[in-house]
Short mmCIF file of C-alpha atoms in Angstrom, two decimals:
data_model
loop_
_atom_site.label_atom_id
_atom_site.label_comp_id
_atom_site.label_asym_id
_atom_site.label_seq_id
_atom_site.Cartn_x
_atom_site.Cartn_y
_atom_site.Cartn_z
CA UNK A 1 0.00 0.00 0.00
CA UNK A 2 1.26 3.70 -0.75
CA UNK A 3 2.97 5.46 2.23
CA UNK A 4 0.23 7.88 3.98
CA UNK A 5 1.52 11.27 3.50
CA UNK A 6 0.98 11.58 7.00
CA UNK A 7 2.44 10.28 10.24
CA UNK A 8 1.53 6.72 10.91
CA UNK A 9 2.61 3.75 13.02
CA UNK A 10 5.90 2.12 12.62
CA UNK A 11 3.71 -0.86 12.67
CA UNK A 12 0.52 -2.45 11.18
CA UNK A 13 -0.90 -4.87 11.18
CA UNK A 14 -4.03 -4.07 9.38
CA UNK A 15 -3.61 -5.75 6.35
CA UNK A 16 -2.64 -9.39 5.68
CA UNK A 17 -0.22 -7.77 2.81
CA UNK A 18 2.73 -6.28 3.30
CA UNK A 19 5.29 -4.38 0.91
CA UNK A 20 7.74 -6.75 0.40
CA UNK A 21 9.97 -4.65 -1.69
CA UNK A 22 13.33 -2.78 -0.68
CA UNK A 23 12.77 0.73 0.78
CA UNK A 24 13.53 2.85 -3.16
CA UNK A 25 10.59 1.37 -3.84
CA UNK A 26 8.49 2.69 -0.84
CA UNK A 27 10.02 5.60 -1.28
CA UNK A 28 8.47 5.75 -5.43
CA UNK A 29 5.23 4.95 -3.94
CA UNK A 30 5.09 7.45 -1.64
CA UNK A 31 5.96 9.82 -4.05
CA UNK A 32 2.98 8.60 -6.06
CA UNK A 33 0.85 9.01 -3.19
CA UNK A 34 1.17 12.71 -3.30
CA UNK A 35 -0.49 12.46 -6.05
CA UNK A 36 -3.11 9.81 -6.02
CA UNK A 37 -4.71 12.28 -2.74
CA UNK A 38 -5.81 14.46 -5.71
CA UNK A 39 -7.68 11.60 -7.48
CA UNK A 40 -9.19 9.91 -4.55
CA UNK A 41 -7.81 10.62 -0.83
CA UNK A 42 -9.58 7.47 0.21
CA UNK A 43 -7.50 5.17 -1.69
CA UNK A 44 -4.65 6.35 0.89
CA UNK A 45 -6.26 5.57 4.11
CA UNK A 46 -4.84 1.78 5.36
CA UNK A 47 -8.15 0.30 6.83
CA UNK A 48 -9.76 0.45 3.57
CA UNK A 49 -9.04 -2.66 2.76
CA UNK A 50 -9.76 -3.97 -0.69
CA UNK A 51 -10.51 -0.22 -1.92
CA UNK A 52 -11.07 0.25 -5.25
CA UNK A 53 -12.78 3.25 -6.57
CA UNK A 54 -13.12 4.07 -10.67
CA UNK A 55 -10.37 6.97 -9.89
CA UNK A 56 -8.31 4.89 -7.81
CA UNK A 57 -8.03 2.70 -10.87
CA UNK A 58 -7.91 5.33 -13.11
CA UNK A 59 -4.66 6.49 -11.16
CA UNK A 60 -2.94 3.83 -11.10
CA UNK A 61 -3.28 2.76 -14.90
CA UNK A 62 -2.44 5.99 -15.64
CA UNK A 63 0.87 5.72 -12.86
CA UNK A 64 1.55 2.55 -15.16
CA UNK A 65 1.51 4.13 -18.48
CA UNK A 66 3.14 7.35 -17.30
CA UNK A 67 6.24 5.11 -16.08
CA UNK A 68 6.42 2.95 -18.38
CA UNK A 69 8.08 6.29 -20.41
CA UNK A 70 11.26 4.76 -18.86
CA UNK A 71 10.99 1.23 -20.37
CA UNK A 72 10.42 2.86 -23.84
CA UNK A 73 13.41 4.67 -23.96
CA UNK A 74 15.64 1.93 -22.40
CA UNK A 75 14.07 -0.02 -25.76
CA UNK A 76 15.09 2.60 -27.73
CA UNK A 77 19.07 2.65 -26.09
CA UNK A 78 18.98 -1.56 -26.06
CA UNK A 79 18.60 -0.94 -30.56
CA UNK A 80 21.23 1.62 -30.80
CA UNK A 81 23.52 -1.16 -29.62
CA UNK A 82 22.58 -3.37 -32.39
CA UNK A 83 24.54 -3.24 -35.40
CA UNK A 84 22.83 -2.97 -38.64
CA UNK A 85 24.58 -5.77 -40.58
CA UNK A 86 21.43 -7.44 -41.85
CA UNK A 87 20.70 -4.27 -44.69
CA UNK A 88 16.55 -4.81 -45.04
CA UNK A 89 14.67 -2.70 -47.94
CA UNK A 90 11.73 -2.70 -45.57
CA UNK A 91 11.78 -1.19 -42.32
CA UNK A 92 9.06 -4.19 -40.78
CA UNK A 93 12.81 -6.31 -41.73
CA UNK A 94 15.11 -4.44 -39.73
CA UNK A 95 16.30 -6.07 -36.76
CA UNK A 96 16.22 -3.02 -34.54
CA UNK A 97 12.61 -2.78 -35.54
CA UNK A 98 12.11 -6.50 -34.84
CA UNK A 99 13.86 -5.87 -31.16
CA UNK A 100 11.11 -3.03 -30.61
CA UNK A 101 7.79 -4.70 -31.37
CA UNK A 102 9.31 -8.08 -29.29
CA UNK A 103 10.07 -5.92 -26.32
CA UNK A 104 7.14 -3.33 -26.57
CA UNK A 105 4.43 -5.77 -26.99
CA UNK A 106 6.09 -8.49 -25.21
CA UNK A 107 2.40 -10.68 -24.10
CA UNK A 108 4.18 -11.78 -20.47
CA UNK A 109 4.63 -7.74 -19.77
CA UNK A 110 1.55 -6.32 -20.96
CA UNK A 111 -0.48 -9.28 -18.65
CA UNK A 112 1.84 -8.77 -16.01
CA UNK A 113 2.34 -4.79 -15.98
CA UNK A 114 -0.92 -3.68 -16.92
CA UNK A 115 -3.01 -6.14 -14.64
CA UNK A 116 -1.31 -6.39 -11.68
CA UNK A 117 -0.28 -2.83 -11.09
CA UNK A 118 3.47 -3.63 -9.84
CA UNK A 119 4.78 -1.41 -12.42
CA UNK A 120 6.79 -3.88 -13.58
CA UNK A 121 7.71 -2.27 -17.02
CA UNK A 122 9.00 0.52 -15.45
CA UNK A 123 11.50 -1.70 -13.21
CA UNK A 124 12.23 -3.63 -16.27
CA UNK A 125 12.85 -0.63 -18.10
CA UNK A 126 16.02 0.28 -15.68
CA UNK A 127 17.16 -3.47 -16.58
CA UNK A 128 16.91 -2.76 -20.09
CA UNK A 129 19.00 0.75 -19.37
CA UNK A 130 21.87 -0.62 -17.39
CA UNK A 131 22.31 -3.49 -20.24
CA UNK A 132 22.50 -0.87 -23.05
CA UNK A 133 24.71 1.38 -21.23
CA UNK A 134 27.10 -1.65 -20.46
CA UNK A 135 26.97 -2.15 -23.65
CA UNK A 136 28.09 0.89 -24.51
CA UNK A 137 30.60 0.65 -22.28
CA UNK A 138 29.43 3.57 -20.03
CA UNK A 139 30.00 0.82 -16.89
CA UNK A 140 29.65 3.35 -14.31
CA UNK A 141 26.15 4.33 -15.56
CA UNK A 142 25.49 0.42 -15.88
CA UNK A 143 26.43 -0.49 -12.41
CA UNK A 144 24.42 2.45 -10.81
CA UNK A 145 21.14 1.80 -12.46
CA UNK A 146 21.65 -1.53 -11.44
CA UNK A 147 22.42 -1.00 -8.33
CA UNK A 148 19.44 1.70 -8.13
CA UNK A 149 17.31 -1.28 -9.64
CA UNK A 150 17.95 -4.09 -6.65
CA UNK A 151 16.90 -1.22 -4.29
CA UNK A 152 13.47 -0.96 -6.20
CA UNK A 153 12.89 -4.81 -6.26
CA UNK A 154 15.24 -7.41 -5.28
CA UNK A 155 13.80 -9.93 -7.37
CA UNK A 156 16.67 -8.78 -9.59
CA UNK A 157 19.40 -10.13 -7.55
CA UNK A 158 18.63 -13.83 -9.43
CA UNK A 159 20.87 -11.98 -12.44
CA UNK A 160 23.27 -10.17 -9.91
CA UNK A 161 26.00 -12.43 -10.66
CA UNK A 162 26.46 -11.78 -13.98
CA UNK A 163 26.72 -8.21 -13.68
CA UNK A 164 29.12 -8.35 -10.70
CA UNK A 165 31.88 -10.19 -12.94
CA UNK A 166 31.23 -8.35 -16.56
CA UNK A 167 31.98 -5.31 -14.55
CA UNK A 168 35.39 -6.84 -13.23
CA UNK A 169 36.17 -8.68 -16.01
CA UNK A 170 35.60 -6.05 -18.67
CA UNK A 171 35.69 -2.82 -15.94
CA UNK A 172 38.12 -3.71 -13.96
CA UNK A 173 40.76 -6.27 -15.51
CA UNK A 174 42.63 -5.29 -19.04
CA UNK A 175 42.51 -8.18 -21.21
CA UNK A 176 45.32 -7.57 -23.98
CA UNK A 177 46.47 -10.96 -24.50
CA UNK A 178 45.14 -12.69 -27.95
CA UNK A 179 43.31 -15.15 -26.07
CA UNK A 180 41.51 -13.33 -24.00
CA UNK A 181 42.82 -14.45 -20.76
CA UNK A 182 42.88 -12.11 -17.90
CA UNK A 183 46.01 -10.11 -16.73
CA UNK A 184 45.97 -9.63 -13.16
CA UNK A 185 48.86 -6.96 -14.23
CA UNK A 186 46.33 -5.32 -15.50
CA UNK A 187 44.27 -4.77 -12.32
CA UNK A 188 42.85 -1.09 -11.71
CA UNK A 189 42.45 -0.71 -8.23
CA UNK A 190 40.41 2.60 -9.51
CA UNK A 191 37.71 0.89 -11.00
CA UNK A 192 37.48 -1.55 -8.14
CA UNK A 193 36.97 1.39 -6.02
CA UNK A 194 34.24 3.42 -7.94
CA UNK A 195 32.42 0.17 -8.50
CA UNK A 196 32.25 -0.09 -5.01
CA UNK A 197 31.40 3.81 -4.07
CA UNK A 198 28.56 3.07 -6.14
CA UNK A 199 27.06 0.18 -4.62
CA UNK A 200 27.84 1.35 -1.25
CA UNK A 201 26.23 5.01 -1.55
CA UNK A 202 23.28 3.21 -3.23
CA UNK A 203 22.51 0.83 -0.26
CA UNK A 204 23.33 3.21 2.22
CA UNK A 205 20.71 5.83 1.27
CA UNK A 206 18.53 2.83 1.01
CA UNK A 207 19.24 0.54 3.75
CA UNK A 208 20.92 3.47 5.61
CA UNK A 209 18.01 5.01 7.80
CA UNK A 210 16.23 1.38 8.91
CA UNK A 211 20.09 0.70 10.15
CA UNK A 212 20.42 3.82 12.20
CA UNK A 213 16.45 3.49 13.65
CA UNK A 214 17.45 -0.59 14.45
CA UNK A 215 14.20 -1.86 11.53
CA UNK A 216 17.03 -3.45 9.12
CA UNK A 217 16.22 -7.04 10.59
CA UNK A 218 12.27 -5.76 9.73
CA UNK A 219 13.12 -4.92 6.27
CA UNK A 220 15.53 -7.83 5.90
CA UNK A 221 12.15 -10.40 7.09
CA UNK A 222 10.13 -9.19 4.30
CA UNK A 223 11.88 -9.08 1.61
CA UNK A 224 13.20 -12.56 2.04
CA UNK A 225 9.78 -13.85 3.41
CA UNK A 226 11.23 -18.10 3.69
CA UNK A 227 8.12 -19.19 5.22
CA UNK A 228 5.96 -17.88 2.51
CA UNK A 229 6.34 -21.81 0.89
CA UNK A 230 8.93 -23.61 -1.49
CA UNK A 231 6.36 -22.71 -4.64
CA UNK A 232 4.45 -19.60 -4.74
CA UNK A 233 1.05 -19.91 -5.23
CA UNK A 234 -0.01 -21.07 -8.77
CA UNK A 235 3.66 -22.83 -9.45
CA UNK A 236 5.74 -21.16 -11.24
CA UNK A 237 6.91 -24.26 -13.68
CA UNK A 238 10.25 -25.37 -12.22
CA UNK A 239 11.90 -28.28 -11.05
CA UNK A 240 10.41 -27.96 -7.73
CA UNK A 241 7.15 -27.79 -9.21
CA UNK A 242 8.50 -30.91 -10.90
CA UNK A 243 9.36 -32.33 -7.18
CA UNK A 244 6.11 -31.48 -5.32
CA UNK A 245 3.95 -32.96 -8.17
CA UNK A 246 6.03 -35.99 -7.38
CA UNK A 247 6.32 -36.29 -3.71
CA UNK A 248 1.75 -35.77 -4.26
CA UNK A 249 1.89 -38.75 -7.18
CA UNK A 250 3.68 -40.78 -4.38
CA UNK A 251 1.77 -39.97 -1.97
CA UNK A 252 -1.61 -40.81 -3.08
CA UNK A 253 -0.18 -44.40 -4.51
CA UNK A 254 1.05 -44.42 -0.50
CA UNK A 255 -2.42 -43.99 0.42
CA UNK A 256 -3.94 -46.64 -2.19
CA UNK A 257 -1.43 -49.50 -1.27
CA UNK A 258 -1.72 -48.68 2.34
CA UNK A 259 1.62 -47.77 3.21
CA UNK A 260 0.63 -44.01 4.61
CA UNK A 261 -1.53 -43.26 7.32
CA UNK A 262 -3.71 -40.36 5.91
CA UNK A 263 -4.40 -39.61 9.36
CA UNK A 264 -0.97 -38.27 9.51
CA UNK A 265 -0.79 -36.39 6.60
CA UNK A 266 -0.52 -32.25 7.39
CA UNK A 267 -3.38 -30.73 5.06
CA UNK A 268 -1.63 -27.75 4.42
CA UNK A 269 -0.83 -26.45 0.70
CA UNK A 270 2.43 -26.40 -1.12
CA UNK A 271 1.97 -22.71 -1.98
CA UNK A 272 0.74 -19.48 -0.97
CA UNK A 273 1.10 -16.06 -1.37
CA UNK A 274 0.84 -15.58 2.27
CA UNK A 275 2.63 -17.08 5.14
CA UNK A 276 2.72 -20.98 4.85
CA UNK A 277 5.19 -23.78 5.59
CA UNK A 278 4.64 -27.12 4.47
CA UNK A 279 6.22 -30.40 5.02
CA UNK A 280 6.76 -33.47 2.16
CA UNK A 281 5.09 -36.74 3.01
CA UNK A 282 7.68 -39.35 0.74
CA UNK A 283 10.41 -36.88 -0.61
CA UNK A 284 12.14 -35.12 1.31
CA UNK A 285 11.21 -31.51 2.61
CA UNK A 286 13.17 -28.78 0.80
CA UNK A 287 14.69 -25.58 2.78
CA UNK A 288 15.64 -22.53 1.30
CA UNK A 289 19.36 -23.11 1.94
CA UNK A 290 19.05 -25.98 -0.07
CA UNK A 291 17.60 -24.17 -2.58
CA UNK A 292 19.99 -21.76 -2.90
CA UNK A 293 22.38 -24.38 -3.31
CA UNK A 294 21.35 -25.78 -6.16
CA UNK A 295 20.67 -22.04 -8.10
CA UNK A 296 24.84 -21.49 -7.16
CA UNK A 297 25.66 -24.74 -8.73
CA UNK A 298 23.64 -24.23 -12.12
CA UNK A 299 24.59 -20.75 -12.63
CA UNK A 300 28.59 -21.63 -11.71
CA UNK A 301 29.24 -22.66 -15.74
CA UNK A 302 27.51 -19.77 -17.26
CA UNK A 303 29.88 -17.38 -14.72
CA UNK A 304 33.02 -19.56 -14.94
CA UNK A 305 32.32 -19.18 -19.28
CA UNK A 306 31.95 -15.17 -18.89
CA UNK A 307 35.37 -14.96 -16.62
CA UNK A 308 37.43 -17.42 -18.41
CA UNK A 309 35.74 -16.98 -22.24
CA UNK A 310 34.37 -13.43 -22.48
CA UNK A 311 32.75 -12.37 -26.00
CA UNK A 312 31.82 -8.97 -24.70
CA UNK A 313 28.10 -7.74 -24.18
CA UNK A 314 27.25 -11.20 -25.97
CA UNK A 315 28.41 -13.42 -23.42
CA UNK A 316 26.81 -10.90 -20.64
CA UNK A 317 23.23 -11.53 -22.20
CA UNK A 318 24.28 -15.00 -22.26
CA UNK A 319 25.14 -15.46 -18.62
CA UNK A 320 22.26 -12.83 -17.72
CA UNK A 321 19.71 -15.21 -19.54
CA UNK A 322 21.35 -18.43 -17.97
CA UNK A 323 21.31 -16.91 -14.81
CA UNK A 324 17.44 -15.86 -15.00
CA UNK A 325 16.67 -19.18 -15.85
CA UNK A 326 19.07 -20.73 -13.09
CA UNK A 327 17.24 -18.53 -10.17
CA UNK A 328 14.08 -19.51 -11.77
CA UNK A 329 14.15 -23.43 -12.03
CA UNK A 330 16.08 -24.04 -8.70
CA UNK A 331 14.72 -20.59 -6.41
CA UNK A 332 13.11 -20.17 -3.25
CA UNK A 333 8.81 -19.54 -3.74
CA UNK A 334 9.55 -18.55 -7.31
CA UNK A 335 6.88 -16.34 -8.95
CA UNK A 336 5.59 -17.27 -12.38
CA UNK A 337 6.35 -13.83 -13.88
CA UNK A 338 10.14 -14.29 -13.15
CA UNK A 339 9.87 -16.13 -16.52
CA UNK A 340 10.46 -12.58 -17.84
CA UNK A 341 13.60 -12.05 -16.50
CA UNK A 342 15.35 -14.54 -19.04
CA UNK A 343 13.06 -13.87 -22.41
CA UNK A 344 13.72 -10.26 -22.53
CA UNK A 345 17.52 -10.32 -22.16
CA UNK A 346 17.04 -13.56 -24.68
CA UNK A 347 14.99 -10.94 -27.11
CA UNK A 348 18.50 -9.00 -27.75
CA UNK A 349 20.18 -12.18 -28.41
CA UNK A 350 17.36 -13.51 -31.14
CA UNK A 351 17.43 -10.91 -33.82
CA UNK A 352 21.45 -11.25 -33.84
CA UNK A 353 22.02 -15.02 -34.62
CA UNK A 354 19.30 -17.68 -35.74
CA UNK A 355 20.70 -20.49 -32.78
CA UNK A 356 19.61 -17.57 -30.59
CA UNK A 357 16.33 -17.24 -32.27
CA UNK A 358 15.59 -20.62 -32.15
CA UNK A 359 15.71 -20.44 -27.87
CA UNK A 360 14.12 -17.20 -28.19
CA UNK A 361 11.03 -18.99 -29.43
CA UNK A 362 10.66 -21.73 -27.56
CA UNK A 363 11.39 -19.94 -24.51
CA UNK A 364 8.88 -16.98 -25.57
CA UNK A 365 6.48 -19.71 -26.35
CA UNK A 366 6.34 -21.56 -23.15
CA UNK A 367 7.14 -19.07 -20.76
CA UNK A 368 4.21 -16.80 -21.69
CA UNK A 369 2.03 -19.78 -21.68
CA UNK A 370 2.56 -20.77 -18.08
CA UNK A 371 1.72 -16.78 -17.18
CA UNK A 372 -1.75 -17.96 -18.19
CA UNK A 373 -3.40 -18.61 -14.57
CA UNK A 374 -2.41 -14.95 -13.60
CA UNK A 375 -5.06 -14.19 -16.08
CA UNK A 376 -8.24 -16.42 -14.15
CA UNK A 377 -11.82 -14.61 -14.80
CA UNK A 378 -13.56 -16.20 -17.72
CA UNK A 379 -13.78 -13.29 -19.43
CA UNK A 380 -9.95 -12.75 -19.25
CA UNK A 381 -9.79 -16.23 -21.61
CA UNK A 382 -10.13 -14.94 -25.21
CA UNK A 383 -8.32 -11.70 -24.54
CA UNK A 384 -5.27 -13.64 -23.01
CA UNK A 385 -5.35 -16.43 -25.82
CA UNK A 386 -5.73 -13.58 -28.59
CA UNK A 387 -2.57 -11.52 -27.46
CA UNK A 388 -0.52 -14.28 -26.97
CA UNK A 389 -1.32 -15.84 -30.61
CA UNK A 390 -0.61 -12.24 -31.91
CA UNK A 391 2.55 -11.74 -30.21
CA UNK A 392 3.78 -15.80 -31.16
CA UNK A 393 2.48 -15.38 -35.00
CA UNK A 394 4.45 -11.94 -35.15
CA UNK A 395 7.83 -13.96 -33.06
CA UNK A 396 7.73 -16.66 -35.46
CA UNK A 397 7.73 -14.64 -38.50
CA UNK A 398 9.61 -11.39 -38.16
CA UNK A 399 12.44 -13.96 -37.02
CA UNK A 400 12.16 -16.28 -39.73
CA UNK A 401 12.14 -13.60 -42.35
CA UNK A 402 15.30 -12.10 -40.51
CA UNK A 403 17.05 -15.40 -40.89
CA UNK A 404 15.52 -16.91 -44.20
#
């Protein structure tokens, strides 16, 4: 809920939501309160639970659209870093105009952004911005709106890792030998030292106040919320999606051969939104520790290939996109949207070499699909099959006809 403009408690309890985001992001919608009390002051009072008012929605579709400014022009920087090899007589041909419609009317976004009102393009957008400007080579600028970024949602920290070592590898180390091995000679302490200005001003003017009022350990218990569930709440399709469907197969053939005592069973879900533990019957139960076990070990080749093999702003996407997809089959309560941290990266990647393309699609494809129970309301049904044929019949053929 938006910040009150006015004093309030340092704690409620009034809602059974909270706002599990890092404090920059408080911060934006308390800004955005000052002016939603000009629309509908009601909307900003915290007992009115479930409020929602035709300006209330009005505001914040308009809050939406109004940000999502930022995600167009990070589009618009992500194709001025794509060379125009391909020559195309028709503009509808050209790969930077390709790149614009599969990022602009991306289906996963415009369900996701538009619907849920977590202005999601807009924190997408300063993604998109800190990959074009490190692949400009304007690192500092990269690393700060990346920095800025995991202070607005922390969700982005699954990618973390391969933006930590592009900026050493290509920031801080000098690679001059002809295979592209690193020179520790070549070491600028410098660099290492601005890069870390950065991210230390950043999270001090974020995290800095809760430390000095002692309400770190609050922030810190929300935004990592571990007893939320292994799977969030409509199962994001991972391998621990994979795992629970199999410890509930085994289960009920436990119950049919009589080797479990449903008595025993705990009736609690798998998922949730909200607060919820749960316990496997046959398999065993899965913590978060060893959760982010397994996300350290998939992602270790894709970071290991960028160190040891770097191909520039190409093997960044790469590792970005492998790392995305790391957090997202082996992470803690994964949401299904996360899906969207790996195909828009990927959509840079697909209009530059047909192998690329070819994951592009299938990724697209499938990962857009499984966003479908976001979408629930009968109604919603044709709208959400519609856009997503549209945007699939457009992927398929604008990449084709790049590559033919």
């Amino acid at each position: 809920c938006p910040f009150h403009p006015s004093s309030s408690p340092i704690f409620t309890a009034t809602s059974e939501w909270t706002l599990d985001y890092p404090p920059f992001f408080a911060w934006f919608e308390y800004a955005l309160s000052h002016i939603a009390k000009y629309f509908d002051p009601q909307m900003l009072v915290v007992e009115n639970l479930n409020y929602a008012s035709r300006a209330t929605v009005f505001f914040q579709r308009l809050s939406v659209i109004l940000t999502d400014s930022l995600f167009i022009y990070a589009v618009h920087e992500c194709c001025r870093c794509i060379n125009g090899k391909r020559a195309a007589k028709d503009i509808l041909e050209k790969p930077t105009f390709i790149l614009a419609v599969l990022l602009l009317w991306n289906f996963g976004l415009l369900i996701v952004d538009h619907i849920h009102f977590q202005y999601n393009g807009f924190l997408f957008g300063l993604m998109l911005l800190s990959v074009a400007r490190l692949c400009q080579k304007r690192y500092l600028e990269g690393a700060l709106l990346f920095a800025v970024l995991l202070h607005f949602k922390h969700i982005y920290i699954y990618v973390a890792p391969a933006y930590g070592i592009y900026l050493l590898r290509s920031y801080c180390f000098t690679a001059n030998n002809a295979d592209g091995s690193v020179k520790w000679r070549s070491f600028s302490f410098l660099h290492v030292t601005l890069l870390g200005l950065i991210v230390c001003l950043v999270s001090a003017l974020s995290l800095g106040p809760f430390l000095v009022l002692g309400q770190l350990p609050q922030v810190i218990s929300r935004l990592f919320p571990f007893k939320r569930g292994l799977c969030h709440a409509y199962w994001a399709p991972n391998f621990w999606a994979l795992y629970n469907a199999m410890d509930k197969a085994l289960t009920i053939l436990g119950l049919k051969c009589n080797f479990l005592d449903g008595t025993k069973i705990p009736k609690a879900s798998m998922t949730g939104g909200l607060v919820q533990e749960f316990q496997h019957t046959v398999l065993p139960s899965v913590t978060p520790l060893a959760t982010l076990i397994c996300t350290f070990i998939a992602i270790l080749p894709s970071v290991f290939c960028l160190w040891f093999k770097p191909q520039g702003p190409r093997g960044f996407l790469q590792c970005l996109v492998l790392c995305a997809l790391s957090s997202f089959m082996f992470g803690w309560h994964v949401h299904e949207k996360a899906i969207l941290l790996a195909i828009l990266p990927l959509s840079l990647l697909s209009i530059q070499r047909a192998k690329d393309a070819g994951i592009y699609l299938i990724l697209a494809t499938t990962g857009h699909f499984s966003l479908f129970p976001l979408l629930f309301t009968p109604p919603e049904l044709p709208i959400k099959i519609l856009l997503m044929l549209l945007f699939t019949v457009y992927s398929f053929s604008s990449l084709k006809s790049l590559f033919r």
